[in-house]
mmCIF file of C-alpha atoms and ligand atoms in Angstrom:
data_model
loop_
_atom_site.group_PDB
_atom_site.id
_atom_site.type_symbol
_atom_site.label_atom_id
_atom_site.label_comp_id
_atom_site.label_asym_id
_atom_site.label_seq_id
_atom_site.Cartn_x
_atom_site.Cartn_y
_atom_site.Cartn_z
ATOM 1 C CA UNK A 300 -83.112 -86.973 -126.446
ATOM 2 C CA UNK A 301 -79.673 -86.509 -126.894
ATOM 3 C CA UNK A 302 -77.249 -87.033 -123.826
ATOM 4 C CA UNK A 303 -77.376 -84.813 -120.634
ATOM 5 C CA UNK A 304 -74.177 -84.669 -118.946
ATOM 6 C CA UNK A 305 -72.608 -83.037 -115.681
ATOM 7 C CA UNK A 306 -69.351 -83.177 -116.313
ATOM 8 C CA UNK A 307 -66.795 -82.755 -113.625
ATOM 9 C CA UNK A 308 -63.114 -81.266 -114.031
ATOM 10 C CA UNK A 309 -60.864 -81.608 -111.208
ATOM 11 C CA UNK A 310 -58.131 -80.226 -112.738
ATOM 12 C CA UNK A 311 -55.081 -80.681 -110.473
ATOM 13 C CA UNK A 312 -56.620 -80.456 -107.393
ATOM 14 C CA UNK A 313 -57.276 -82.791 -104.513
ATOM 15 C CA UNK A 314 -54.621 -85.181 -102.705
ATOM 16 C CA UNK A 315 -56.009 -88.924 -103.285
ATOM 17 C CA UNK A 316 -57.316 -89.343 -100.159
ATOM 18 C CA UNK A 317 -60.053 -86.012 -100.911
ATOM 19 C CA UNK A 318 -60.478 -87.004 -103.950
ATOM 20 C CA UNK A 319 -61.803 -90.416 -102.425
ATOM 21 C CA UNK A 320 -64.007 -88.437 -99.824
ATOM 22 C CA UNK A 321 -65.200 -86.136 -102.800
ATOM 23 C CA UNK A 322 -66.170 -88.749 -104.829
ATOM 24 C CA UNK A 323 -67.739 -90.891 -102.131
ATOM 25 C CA UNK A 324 -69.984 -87.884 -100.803
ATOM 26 C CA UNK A 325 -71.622 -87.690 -104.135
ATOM 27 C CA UNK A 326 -71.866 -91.480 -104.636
ATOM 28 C CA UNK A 327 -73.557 -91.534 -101.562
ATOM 29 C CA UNK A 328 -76.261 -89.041 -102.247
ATOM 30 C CA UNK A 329 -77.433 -91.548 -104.581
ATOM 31 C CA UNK A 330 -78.700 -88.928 -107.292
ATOM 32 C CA UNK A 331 -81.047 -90.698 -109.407
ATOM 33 C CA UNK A 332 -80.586 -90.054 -112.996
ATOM 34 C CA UNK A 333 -82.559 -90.676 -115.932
ATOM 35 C CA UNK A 334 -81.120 -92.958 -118.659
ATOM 36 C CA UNK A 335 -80.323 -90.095 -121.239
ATOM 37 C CA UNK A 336 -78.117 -88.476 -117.742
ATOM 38 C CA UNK A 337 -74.647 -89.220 -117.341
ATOM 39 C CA UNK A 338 -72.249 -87.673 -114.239
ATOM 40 C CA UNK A 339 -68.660 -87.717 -115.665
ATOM 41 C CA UNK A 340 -65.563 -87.106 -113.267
ATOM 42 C CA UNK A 341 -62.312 -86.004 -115.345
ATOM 43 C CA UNK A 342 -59.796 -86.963 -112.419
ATOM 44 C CA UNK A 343 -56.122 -86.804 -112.229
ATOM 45 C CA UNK A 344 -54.574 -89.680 -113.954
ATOM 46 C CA UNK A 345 -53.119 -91.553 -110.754
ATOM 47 C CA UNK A 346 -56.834 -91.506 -109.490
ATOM 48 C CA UNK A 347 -58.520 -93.063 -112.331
ATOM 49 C CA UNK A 348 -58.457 -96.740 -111.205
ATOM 50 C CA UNK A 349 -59.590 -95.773 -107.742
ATOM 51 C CA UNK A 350 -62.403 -93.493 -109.184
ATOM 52 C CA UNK A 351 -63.378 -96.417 -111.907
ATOM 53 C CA UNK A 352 -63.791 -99.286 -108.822
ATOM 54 C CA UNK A 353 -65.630 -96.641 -106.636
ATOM 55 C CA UNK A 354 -68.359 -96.211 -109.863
ATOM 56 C CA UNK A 355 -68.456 -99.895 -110.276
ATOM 57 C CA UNK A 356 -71.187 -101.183 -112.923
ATOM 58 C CA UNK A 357 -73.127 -97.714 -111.928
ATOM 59 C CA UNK A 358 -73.785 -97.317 -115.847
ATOM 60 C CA UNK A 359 -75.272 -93.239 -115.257
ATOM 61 C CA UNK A 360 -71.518 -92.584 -113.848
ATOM 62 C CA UNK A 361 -68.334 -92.356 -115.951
ATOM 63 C CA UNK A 362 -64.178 -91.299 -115.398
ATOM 64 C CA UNK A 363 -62.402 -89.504 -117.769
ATOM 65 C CA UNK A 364 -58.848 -89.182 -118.603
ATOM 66 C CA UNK A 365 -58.207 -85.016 -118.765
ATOM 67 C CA UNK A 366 -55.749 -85.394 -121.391
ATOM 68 C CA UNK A 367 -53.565 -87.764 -122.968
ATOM 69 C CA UNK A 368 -50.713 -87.485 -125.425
ATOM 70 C CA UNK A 369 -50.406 -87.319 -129.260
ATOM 71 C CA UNK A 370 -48.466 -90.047 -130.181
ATOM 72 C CA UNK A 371 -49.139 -93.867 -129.492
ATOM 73 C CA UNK A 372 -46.380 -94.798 -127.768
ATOM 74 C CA UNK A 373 -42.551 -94.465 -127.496
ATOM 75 C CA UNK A 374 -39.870 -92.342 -126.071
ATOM 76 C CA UNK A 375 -42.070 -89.461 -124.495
ATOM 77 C CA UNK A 376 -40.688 -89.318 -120.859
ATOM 78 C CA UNK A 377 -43.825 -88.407 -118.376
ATOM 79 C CA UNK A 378 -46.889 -88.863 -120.976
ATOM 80 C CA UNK A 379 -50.203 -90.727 -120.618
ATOM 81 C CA UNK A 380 -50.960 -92.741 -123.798
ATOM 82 C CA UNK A 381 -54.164 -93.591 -125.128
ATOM 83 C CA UNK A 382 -53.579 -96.732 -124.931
ATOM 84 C CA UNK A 383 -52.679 -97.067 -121.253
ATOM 85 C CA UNK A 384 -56.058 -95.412 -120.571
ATOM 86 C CA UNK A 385 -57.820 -97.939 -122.563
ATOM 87 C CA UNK A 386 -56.210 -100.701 -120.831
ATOM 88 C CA UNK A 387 -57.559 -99.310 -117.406
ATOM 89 C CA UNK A 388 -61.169 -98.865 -119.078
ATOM 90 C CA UNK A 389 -61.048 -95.351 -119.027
ATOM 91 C CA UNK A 390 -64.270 -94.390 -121.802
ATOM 92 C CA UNK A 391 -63.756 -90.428 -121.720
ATOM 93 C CA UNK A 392 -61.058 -88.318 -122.673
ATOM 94 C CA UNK A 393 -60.907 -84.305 -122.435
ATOM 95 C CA UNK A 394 -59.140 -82.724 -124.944
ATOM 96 C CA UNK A 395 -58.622 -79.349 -125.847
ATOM 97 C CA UNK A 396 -58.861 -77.916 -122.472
ATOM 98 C CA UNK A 397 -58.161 -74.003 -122.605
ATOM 99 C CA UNK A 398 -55.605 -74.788 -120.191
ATOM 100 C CA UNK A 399 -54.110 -76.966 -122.117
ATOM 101 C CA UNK A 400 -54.111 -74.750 -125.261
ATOM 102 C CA UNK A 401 -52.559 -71.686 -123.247
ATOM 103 C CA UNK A 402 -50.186 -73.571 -121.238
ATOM 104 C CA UNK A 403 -48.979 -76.588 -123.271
ATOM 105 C CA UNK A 404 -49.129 -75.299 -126.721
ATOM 106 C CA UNK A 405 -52.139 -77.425 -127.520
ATOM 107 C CA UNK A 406 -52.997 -77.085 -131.470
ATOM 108 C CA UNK A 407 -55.994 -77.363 -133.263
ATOM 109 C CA UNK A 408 -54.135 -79.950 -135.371
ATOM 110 C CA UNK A 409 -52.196 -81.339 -132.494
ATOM 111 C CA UNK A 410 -55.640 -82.293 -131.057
ATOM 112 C CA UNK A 411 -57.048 -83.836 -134.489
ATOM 113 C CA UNK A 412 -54.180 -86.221 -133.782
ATOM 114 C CA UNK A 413 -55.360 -86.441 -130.153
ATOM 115 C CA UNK A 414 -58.817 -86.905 -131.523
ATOM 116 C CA UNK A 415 -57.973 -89.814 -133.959
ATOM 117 C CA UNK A 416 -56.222 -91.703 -131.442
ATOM 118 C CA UNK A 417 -59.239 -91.942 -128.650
ATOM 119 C CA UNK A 418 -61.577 -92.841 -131.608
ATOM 120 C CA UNK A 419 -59.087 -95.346 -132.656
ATOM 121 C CA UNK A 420 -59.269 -96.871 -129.243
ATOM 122 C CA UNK A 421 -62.659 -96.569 -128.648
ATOM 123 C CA UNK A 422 -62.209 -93.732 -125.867
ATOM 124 C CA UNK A 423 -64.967 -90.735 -126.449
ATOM 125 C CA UNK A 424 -63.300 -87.704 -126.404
ATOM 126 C CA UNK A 425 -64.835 -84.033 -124.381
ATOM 127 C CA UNK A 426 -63.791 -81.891 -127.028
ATOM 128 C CA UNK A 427 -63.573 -78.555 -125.527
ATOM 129 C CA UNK A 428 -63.348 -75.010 -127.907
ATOM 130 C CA UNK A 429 -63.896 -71.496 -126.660
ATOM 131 C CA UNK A 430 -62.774 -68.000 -127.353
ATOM 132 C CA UNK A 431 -60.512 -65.501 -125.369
ATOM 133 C CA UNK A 432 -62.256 -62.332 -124.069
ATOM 134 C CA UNK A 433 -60.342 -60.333 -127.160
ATOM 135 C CA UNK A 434 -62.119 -62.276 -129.412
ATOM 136 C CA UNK A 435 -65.269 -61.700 -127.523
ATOM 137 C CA UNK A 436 -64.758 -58.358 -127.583
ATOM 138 C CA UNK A 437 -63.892 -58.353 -130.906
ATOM 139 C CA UNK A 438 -67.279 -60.116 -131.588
ATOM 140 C CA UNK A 439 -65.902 -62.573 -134.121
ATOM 141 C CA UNK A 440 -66.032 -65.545 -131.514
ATOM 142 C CA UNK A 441 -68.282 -67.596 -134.196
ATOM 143 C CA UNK A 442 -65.311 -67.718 -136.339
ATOM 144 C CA UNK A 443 -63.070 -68.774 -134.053
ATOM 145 C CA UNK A 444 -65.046 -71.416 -132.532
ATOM 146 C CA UNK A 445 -65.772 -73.009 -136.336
ATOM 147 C CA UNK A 446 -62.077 -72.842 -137.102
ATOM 148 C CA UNK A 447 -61.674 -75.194 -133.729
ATOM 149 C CA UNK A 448 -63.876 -77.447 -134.843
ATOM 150 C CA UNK A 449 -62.645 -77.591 -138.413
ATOM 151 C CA UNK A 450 -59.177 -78.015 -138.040
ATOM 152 C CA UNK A 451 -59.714 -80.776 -135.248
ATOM 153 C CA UNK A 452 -62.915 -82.579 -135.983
ATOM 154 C CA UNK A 453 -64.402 -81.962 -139.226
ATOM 155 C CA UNK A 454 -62.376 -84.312 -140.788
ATOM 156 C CA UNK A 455 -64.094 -87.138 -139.306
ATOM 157 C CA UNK A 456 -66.628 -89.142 -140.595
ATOM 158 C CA UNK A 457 -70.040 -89.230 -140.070
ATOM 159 C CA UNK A 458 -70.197 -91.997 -137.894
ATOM 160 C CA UNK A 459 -67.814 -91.148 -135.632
ATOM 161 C CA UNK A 460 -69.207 -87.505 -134.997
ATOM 162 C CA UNK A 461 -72.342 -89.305 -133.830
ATOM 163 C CA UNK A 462 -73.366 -88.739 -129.978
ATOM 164 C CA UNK A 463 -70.005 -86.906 -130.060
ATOM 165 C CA UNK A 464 -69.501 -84.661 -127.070
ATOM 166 C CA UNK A 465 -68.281 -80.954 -127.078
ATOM 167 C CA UNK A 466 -67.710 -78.603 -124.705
ATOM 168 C CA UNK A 467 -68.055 -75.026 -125.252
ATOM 169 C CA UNK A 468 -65.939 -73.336 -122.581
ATOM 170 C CA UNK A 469 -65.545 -69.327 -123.285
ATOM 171 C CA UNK A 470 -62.209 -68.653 -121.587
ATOM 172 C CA UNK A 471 -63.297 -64.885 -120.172
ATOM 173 C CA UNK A 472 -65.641 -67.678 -117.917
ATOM 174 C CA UNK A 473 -63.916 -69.927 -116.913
ATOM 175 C CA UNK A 474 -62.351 -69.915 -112.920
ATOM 176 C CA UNK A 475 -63.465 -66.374 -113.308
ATOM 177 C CA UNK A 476 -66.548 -66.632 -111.707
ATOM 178 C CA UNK A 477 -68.055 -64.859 -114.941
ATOM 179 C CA UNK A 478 -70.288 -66.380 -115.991
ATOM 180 C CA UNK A 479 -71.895 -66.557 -120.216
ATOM 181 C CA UNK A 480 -75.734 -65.395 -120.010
ATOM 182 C CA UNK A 481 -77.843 -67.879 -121.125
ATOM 183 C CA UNK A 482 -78.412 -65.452 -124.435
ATOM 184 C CA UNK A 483 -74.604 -66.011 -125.150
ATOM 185 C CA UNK A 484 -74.441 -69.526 -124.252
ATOM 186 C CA UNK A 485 -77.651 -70.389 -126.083
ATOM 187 C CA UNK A 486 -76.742 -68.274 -128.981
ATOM 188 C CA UNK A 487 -72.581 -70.002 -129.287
ATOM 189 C CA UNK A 488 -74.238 -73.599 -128.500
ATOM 190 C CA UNK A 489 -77.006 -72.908 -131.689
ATOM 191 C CA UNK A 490 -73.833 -71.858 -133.486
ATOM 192 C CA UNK A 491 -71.684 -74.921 -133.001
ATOM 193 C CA UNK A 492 -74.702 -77.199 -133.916
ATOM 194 C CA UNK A 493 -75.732 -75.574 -137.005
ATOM 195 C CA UNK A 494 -71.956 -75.978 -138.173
ATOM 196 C CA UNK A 495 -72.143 -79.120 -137.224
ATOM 197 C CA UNK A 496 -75.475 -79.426 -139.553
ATOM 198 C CA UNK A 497 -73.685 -77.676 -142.416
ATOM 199 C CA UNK A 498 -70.774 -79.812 -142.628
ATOM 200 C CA UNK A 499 -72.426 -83.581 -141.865
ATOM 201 C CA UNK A 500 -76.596 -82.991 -141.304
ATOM 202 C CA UNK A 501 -79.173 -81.667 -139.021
ATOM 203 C CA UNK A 502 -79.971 -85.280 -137.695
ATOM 204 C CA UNK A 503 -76.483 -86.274 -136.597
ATOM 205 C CA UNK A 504 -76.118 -81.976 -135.571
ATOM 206 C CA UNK A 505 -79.399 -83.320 -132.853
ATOM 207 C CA UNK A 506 -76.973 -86.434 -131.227
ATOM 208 C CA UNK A 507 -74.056 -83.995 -130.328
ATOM 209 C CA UNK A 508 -74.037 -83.173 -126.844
ATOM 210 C CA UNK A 509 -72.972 -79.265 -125.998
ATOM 211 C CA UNK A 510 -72.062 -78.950 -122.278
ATOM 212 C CA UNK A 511 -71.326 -75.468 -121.384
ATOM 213 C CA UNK A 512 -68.203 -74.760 -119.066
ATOM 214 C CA UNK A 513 -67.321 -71.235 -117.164
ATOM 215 C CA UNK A 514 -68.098 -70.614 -113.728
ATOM 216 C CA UNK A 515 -71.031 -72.980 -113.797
ATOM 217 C CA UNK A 516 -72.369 -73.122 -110.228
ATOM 218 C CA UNK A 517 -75.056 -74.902 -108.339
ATOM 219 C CA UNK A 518 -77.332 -71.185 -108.066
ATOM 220 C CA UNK A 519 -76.671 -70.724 -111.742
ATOM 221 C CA UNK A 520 -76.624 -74.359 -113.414
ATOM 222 C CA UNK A 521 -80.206 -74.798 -113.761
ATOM 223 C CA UNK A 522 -80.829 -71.668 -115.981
ATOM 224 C CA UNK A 523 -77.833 -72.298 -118.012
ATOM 225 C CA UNK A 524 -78.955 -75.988 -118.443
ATOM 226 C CA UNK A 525 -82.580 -75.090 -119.485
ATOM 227 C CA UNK A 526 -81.251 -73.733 -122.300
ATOM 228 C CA UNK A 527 -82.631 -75.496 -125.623
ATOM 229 C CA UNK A 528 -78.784 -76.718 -127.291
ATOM 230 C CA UNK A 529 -76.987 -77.123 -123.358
ATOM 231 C CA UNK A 530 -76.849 -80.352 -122.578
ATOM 232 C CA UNK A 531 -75.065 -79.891 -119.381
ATOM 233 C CA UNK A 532 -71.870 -78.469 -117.970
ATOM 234 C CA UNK A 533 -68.316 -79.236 -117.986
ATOM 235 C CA UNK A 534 -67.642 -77.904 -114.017
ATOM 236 C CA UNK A 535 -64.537 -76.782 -112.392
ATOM 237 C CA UNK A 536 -64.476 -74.978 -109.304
ATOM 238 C CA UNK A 537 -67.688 -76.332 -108.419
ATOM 239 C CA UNK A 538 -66.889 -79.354 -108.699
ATOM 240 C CA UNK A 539 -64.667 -79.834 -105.810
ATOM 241 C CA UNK A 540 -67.246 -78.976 -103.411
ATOM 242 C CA UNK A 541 -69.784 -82.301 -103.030
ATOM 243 C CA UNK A 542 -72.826 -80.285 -102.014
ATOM 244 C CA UNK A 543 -72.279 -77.655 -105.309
ATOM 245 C CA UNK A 544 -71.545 -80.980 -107.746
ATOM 246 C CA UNK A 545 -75.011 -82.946 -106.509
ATOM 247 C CA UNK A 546 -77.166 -79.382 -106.931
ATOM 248 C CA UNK A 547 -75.704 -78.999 -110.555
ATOM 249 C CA UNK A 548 -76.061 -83.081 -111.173
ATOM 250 C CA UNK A 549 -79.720 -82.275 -110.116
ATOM 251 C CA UNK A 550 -79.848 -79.599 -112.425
ATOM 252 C CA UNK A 551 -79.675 -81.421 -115.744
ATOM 253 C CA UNK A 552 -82.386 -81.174 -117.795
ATOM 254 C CA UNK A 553 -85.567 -83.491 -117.491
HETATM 255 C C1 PEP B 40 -63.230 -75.806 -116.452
HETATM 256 O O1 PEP B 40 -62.169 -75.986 -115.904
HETATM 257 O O2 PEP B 40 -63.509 -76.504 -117.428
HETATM 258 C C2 PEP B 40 -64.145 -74.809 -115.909
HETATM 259 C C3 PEP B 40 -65.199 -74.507 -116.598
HETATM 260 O O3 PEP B 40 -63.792 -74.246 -114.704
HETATM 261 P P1 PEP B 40 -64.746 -73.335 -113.777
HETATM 262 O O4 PEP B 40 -66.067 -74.071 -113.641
HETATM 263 O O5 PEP B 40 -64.035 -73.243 -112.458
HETATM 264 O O6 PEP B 40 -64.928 -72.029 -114.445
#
């Protein structure tokens, strides 16, 4: 089976010293996960060397990096490199965050760039895509969720789409506390897979991992998770709250 993953986004919440007490409240619940389950914590970069030392060798739990910068390195005044995350044995990298899109101008080929670089550095990238609510409305949120992928993944080869991980985050949902039915998220997550099928093949389309994100919570993860293509959530709010993150790690599939 492909990978399971709860995936936490802390966005930029939490001083260090809650983000310690966070993560050691989960640790200490001592979740057992099967080997196909991962728990990854996107944290704020000043936090990723504490969060990485608090994990240890704990192989089921992973930090990510929730964004880094386009370029390798240079004259770019208060940006993360790839680089400098792979030096710190950061693995994960989030990329494409709605947030990021609306806020920082984040392109579809701006994050190809982005994309390149963590595979160039051996740094998996959460590649998140999602529609606005006008597109939803609209009902051509298919479309716009292929032309993500397209013009920021699909020129990849094979072998690097392989156990790639996406995140389908439908922007209406997300910190909105509206949340996709499972009809809609099974239906978008079917989508993204069979694209993936078209371009490369059906067997490779079976290794990519689709975590759903938007207002995922611990009374409605399970349901959403059950789903046959939702292979676990990318989490805000929820996330922040150790009791809520441990009832949606315990939701992943079985
Ligand atoms: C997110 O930030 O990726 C997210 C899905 O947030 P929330 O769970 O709060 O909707």
């Amino acid at each position: 089976m492909r990978k399971q993953i709860a995936a936490a986004n802390w966005k930029m919440n939490l001083t260090y010293q809650q983000a310690e007490k966070l993560l050691d409240d989960i640790l200490d619940a001592e979740i057992e996960m099967k080997p196909d389950q991962q728990t990854i914590f996107a944290v704020p970069y000043p936090y990723l060397i504490m969060a990485k030392s608090d994990i240890e060798e704990q192989k089921q739990y992973a930090v990510a990096a929730q964004n880094c910068y386009s370029k390798k390195s240079g004259a770019y005044t208060g940006e993360v490199s790839i680089e400098m995350l792979r030096s710190i044995n950061v693995n994960y990298c989030v990329l494409g965050h709605s947030e990021r899109r609306e806020y920082f101008a984040e392109s579809n080929t701006m994050l190809a760039d982005k994309v390149n670089l963590c595979l160039e550095f051996n740094i998996e990238p959460i590649f998140c895509c999602g529609e606005p609510l006008s597109i939803r409305e609209a009902s051509t949120q298919n479309d716009f969720v292929t032309r993500q992928l397209e013009e920021s993944l699909f020129h990849l080869p094979a072998e690097k789409m392989k156990n790639f991980i996406i995140a389908y985050e439908p922007i209406w949902a997300i910190g909105t506390g509206k949340t996709a039915t499972t009809e809609q998220a099974q239906e978008m997550h079917a989508h993204l897979r069979s694209i993936i099928a078209r371009q490369y093949n059906s067997e490779l389309a079976e290794t990519v991992s689709i975590l759903y994100g938007g207002s995922v919570k611990a009374n409605n993860a399970k349901e959403l998770f059950s789903c046959k293509d939702v292979d676990g959530g990318l989490v805000g709010g929820a996330s922040l709250v150790a009791a809520d993150f441990i009832e949606i790690m315990k939701s992943l599939k079985q």
